[in-house]
GROMACS .gro file of C-alpha atoms in nm:
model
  325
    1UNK     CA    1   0.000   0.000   0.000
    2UNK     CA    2   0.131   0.336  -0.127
    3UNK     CA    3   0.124   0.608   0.156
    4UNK     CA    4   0.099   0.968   0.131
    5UNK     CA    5   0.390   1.227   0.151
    6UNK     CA    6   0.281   1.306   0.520
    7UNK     CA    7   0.247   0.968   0.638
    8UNK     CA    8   0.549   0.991   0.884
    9UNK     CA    9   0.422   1.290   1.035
   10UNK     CA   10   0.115   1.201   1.107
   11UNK     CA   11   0.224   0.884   1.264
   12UNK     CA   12   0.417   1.114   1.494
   13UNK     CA   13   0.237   1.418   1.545
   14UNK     CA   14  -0.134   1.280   1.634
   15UNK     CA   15  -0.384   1.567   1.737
   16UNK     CA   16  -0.276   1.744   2.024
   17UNK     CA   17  -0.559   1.607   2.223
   18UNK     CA   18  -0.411   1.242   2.209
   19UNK     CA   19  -0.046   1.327   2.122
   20UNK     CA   20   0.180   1.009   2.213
   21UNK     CA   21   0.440   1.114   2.488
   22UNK     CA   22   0.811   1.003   2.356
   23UNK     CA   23   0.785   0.690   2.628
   24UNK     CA   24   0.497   0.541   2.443
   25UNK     CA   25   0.647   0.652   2.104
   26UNK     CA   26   0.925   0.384   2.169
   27UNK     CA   27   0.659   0.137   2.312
   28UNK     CA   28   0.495   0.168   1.940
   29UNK     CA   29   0.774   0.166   1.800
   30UNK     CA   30   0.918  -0.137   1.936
   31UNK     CA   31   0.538  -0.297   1.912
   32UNK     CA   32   0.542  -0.444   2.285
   33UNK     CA   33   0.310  -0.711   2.386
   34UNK     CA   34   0.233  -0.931   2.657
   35UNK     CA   35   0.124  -1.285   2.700
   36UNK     CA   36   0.033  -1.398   3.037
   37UNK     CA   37   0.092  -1.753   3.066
   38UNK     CA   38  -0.065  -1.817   3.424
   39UNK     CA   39   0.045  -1.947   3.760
   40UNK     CA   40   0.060  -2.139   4.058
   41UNK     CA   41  -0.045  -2.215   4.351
   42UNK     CA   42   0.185  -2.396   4.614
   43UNK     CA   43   0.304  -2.476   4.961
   44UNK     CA   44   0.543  -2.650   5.229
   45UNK     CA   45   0.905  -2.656   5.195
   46UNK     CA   46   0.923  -2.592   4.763
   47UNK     CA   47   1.147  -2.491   4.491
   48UNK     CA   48   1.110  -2.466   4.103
   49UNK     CA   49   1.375  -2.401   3.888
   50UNK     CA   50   1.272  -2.224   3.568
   51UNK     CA   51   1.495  -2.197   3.238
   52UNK     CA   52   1.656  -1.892   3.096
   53UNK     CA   53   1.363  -1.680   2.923
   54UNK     CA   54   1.408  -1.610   2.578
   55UNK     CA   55   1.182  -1.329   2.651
   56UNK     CA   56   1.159  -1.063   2.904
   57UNK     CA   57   0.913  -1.276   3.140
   58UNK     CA   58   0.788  -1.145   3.473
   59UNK     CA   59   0.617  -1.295   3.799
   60UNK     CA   60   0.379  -1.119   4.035
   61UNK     CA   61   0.315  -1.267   4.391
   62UNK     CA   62  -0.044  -1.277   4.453
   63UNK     CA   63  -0.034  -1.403   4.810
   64UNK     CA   64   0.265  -1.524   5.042
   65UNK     CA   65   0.629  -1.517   5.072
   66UNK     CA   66   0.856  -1.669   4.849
   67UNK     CA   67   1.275  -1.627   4.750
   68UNK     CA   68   1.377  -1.546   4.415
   69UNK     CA   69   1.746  -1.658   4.359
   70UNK     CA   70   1.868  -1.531   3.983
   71UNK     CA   71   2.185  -1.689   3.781
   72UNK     CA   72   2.424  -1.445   3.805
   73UNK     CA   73   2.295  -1.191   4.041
   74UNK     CA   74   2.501  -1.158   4.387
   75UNK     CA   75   2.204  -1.169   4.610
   76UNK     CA   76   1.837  -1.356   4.665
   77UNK     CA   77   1.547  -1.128   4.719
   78UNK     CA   78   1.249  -1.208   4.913
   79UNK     CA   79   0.908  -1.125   4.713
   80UNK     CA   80   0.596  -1.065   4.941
   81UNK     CA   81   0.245  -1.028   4.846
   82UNK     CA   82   0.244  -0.740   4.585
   83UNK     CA   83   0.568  -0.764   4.482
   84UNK     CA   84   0.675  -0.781   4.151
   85UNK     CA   85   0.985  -0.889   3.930
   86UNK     CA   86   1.095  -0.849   3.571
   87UNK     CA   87   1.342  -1.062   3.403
   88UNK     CA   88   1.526  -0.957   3.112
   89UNK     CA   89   1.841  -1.146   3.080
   90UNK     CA   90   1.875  -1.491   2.923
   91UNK     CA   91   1.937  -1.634   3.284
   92UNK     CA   92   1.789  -1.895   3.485
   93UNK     CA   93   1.609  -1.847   3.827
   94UNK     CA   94   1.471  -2.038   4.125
   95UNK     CA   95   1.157  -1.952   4.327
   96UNK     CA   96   1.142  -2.112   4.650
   97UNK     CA   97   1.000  -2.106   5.005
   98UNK     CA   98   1.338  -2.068   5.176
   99UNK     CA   99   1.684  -2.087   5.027
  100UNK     CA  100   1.753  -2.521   5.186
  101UNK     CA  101   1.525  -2.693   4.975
  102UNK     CA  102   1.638  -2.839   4.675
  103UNK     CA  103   1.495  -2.694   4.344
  104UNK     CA  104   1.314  -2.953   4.100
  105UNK     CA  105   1.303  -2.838   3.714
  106UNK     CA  106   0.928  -2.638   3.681
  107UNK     CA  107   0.906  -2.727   3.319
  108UNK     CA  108   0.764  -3.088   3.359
  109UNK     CA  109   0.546  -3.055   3.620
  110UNK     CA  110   0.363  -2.784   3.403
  111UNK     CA  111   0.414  -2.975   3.061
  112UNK     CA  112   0.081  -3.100   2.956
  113UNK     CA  113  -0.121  -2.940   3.223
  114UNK     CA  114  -0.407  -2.689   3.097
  115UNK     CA  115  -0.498  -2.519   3.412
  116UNK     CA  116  -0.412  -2.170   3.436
  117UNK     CA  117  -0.341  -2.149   3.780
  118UNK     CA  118  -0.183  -2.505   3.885
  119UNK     CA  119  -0.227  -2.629   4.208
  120UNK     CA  120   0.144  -2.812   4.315
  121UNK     CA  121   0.036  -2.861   4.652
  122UNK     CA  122  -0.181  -2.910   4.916
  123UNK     CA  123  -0.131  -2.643   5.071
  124UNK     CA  124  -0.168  -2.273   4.908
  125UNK     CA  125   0.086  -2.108   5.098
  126UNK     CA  126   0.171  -1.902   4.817
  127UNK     CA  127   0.018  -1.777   4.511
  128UNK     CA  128   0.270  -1.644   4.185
  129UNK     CA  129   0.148  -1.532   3.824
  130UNK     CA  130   0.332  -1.447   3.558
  131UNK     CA  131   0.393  -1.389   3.183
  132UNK     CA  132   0.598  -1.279   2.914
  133UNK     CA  133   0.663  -0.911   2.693
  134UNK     CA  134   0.786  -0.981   2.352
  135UNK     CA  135   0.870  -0.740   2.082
  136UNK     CA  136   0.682  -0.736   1.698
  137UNK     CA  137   0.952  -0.576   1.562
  138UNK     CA  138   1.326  -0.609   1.544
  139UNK     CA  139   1.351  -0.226   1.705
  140UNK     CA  140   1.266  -0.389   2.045
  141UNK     CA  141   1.637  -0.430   2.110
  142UNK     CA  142   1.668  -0.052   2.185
  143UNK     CA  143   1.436  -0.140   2.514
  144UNK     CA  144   1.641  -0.434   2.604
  145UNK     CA  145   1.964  -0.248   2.582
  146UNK     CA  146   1.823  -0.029   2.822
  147UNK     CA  147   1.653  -0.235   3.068
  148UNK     CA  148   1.874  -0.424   3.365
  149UNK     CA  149   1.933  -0.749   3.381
  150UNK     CA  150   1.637  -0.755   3.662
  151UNK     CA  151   1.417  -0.494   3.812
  152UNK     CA  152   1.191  -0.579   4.148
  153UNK     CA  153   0.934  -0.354   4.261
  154UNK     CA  154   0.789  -0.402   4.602
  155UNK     CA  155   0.465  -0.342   4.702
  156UNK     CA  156   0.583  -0.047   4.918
  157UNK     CA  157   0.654   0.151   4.607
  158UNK     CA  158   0.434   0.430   4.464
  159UNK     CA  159   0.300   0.178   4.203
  160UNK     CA  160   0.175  -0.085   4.458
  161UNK     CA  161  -0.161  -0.033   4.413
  162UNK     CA  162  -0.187  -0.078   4.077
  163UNK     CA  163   0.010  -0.302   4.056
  164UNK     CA  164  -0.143  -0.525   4.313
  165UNK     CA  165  -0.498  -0.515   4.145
  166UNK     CA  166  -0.329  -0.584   3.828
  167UNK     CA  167  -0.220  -0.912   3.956
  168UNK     CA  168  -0.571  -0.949   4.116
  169UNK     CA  169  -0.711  -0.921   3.789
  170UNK     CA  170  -0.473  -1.157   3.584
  171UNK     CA  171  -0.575  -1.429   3.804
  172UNK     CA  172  -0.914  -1.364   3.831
  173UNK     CA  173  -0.902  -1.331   3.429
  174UNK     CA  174  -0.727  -1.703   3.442
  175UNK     CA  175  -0.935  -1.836   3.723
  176UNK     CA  176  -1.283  -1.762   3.603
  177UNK     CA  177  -1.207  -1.833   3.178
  178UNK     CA  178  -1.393  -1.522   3.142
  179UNK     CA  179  -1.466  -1.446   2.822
  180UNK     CA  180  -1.188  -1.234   2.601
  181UNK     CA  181  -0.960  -1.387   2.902
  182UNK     CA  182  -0.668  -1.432   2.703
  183UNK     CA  183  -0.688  -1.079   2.501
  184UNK     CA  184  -0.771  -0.912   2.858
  185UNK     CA  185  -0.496  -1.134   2.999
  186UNK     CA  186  -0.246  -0.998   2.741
  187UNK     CA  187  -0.328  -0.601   2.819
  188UNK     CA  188  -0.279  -0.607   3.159
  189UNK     CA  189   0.042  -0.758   3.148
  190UNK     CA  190   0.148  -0.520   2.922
  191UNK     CA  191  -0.012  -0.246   3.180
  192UNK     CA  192   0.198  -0.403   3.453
  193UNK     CA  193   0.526  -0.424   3.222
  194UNK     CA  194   0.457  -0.045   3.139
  195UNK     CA  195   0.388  -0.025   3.581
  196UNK     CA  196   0.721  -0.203   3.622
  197UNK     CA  197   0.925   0.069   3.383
  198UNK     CA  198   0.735   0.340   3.579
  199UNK     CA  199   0.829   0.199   3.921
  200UNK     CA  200   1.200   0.102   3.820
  201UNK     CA  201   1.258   0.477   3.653
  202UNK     CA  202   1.083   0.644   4.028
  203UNK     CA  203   1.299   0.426   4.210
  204UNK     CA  204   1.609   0.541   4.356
  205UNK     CA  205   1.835   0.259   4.183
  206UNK     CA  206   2.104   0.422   3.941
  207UNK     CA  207   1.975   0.395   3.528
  208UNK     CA  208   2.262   0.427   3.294
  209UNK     CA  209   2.285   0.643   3.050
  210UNK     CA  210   2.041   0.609   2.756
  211UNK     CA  211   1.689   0.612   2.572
  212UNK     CA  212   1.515   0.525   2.925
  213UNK     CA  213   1.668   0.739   3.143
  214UNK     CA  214   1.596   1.004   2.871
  215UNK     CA  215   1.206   0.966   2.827
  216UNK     CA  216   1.176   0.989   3.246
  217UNK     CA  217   1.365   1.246   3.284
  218UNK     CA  218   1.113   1.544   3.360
  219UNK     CA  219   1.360   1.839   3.279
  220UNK     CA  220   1.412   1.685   2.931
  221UNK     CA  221   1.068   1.660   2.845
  222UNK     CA  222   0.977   1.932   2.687
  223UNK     CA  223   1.287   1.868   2.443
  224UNK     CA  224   1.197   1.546   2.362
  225UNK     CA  225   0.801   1.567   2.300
  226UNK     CA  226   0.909   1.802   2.037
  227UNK     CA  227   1.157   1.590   1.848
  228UNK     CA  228   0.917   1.307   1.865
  229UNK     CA  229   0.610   1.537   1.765
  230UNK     CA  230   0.802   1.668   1.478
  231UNK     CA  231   1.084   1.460   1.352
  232UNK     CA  232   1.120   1.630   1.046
  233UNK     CA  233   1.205   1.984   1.194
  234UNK     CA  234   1.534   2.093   1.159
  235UNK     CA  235   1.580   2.163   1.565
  236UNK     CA  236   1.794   2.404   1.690
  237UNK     CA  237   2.019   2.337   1.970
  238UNK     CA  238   1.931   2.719   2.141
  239UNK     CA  239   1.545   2.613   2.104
  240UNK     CA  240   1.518   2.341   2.270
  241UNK     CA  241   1.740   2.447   2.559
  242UNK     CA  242   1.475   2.748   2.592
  243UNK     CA  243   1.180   2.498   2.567
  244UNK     CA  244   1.363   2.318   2.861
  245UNK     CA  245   1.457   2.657   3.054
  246UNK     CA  246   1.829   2.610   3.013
  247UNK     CA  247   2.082   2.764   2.889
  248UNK     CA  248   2.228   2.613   2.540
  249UNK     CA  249   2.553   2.476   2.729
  250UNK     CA  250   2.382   2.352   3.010
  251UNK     CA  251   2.139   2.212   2.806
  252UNK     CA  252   2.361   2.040   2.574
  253UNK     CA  253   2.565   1.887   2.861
  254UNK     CA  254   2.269   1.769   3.097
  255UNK     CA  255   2.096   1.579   2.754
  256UNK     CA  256   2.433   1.394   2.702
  257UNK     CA  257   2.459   1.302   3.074
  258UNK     CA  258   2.127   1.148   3.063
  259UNK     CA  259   2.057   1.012   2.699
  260UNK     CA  260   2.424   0.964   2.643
  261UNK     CA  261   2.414   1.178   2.330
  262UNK     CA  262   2.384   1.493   2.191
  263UNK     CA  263   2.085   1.621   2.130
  264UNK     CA  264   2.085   1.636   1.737
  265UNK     CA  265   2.221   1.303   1.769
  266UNK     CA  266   1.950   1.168   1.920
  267UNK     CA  267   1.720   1.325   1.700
  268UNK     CA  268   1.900   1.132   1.419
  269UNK     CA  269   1.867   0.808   1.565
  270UNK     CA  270   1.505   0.839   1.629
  271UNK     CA  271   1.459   0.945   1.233
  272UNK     CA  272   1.633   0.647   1.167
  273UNK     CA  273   1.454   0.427   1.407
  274UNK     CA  274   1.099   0.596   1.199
  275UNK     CA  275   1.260   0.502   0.850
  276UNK     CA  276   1.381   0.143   0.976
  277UNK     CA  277   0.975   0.088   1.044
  278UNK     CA  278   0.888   0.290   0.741
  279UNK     CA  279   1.099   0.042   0.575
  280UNK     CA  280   0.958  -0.300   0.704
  281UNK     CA  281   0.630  -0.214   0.704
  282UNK     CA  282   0.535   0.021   0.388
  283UNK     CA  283   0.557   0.098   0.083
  284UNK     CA  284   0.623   0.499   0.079
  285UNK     CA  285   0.887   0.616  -0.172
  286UNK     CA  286   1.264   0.658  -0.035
  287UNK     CA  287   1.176   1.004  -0.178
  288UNK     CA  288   0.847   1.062   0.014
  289UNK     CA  289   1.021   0.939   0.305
  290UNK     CA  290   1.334   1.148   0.288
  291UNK     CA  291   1.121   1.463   0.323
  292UNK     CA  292   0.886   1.332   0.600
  293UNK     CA  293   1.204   1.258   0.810
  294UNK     CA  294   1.378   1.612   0.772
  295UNK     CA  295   1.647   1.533   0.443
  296UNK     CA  296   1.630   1.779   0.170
  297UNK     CA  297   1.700   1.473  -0.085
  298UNK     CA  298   1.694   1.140  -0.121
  299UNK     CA  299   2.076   1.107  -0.156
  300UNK     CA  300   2.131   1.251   0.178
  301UNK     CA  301   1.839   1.011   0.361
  302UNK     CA  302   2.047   0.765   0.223
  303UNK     CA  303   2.395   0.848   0.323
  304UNK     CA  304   2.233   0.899   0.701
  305UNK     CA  305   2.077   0.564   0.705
  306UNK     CA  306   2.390   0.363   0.612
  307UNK     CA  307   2.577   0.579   0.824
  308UNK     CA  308   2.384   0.495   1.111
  309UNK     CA  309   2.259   0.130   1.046
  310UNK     CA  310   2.560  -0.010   0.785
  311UNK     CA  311   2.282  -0.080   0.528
  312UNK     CA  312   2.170   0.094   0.264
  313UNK     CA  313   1.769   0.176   0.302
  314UNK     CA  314   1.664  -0.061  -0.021
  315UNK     CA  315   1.887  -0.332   0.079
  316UNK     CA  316   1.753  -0.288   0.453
  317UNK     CA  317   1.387  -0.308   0.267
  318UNK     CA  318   1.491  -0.591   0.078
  319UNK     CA  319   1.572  -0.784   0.352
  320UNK     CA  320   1.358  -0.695   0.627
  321UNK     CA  321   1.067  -0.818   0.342
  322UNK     CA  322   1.258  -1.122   0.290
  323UNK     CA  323   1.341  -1.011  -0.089
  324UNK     CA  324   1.757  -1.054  -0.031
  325UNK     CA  325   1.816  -1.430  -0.026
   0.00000   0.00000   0.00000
């Protein structure tokens, strides 16, 4: 399908009224979805080890105490009702009542069971759902380079009460088989991935340098909702530092320290992150999409995009689509 000349712009610069802040930009972008896969119930001395996620997979704990122990990380932490962890390392973990007990493999004692909350025990000491977030499109790596290895939010944080009836509602979703379960299922774990982001980017706990960091960063804001509003403005360095109240120096030097580039330079990557989708997804012209993105030719789109990605943009089209085997 052929789009028109301002298709890029108005896929980032909706109507006021609903415009997309630059933290749900890169959720679009990166086309984030959740599947929850359900949960257990258990109790007594217990321990499950679980694999290394090939996705970023998170567990909730609906009721009781439990330890999580991660491969790789110095320290267990204890999870209490309300509590929530997010996994997104390839790395394998161990939930158990106490730290003693042994660990049995979780996978076959789920295998070929279709309950979505499985009772392992007699007693229901504790109660833990969880899921999965995957990405639709390849541009998802820019959130997993910027997320930690593991964030836990407790259920003393600012987002506890959300969070909690999130949880609530995932198993009652699961529990019940109500209907549209498993699409209701699926948006509130992405609501409590999005929670989780919110918590871990409140939270005290150092966030490198980066996209993240950048999008919570309150002083920035202003900045950054109008490079993602209007990619294909030619932004000057002195106006955005007056959007943000700062002076151009200070301005310049504060963006780097948080989004670990310059400003301009982020605004580069983000047209380029818009052109890799325009690219997968669409059919739009590399002319048409030169001038939605800012570049006074199509020449100098080009030279930009292999700059940044190594690729020229009809090769990168070619084989995004499959076309260069």
């Amino acid at each position: 399908m052929v789009r028109s000349p301002n298709y890029m712009r108005e896929r980032s610069n909706p109507p006021s009224s609903i415009r997309d802040d630059p933290f749900s930009d890169v959720l679009k972008l990166t086309a984030a979805q959740s599947v929850a896969a359900g949960g257990f119930v258990i109790g007594g001395a217990w321990a499950l080890r679980f694999p290394a996620p090939t996705k970023i997979k998170f567990f909730g704990v609906v009721k009781g105490q439990c330890w999580l122990r991660v491969a790789g990380e110095k320290s267990p932490v204890q999870l209490n009702a309300g509590d929530v962890f997010l996994l997104s390392a390839r790395r394998s973990f161990v939930l158990a009542s106490d730290l003693t007990t042994i660990p049995v493999d979780a996978l076959p004692l789920f295998e070929g069971r279709e309950e979505a909350m499985m009772k392992l025990a007699k007693r229901e000491d504790c109660v833990v759902i969880g899921g999965y977030v995957q990405f639709g499109s390849p541009s998802g790596q820019i959130l997993l380079d910027a997320l930690p290895s593991l964030i836990v939010v407790p259920d003393s944080t600012s987002q506890a009460t959300i969070l909690h009836f999130i949880l609530e509602q995932l198993v009652r979703e699961r529990v019940e088989d109500l209907p549209g379960a498993s699409v209701v299922s699926s948006q509130f774990g992405l609501l409590l991935f999005i929670q989780v982001l919110r918590a871990y980017l409140e939270s005290s706990s150092p966030i490198s340098a980066g996209w993240l960091r950048a999008v919570g960063d309150k002083r920035l804001a202003p900045a950054l909702q109008r490079m993602h509003s209007d990619p294909a403005r030619a932004w000057q360095l002195g106006e955005l530092a007056k959007a943000c109240g700062m002076s151009r120096t200070t301005f310049a030097l504060y963006f780097k320290a948080v989004a670990g580039v310059a400003p301009i330079a982020y605004l580069t990557r983000w047209r380029m992150h818009l052109a890799e989708r325009a690219l997968r997804d669409d059919d739009t012209c590399l002319a048409e999409l030169a001038r939605s993105l800012g570049y006074g030719s199509e020449s100098a789109f080009s030279n930009a995009f292999k700059r940044m990605t190594g690729s020229a943009p009809t090769h990168f089209r070619d084989t995004a689509r499959g076309k260069d085997e």
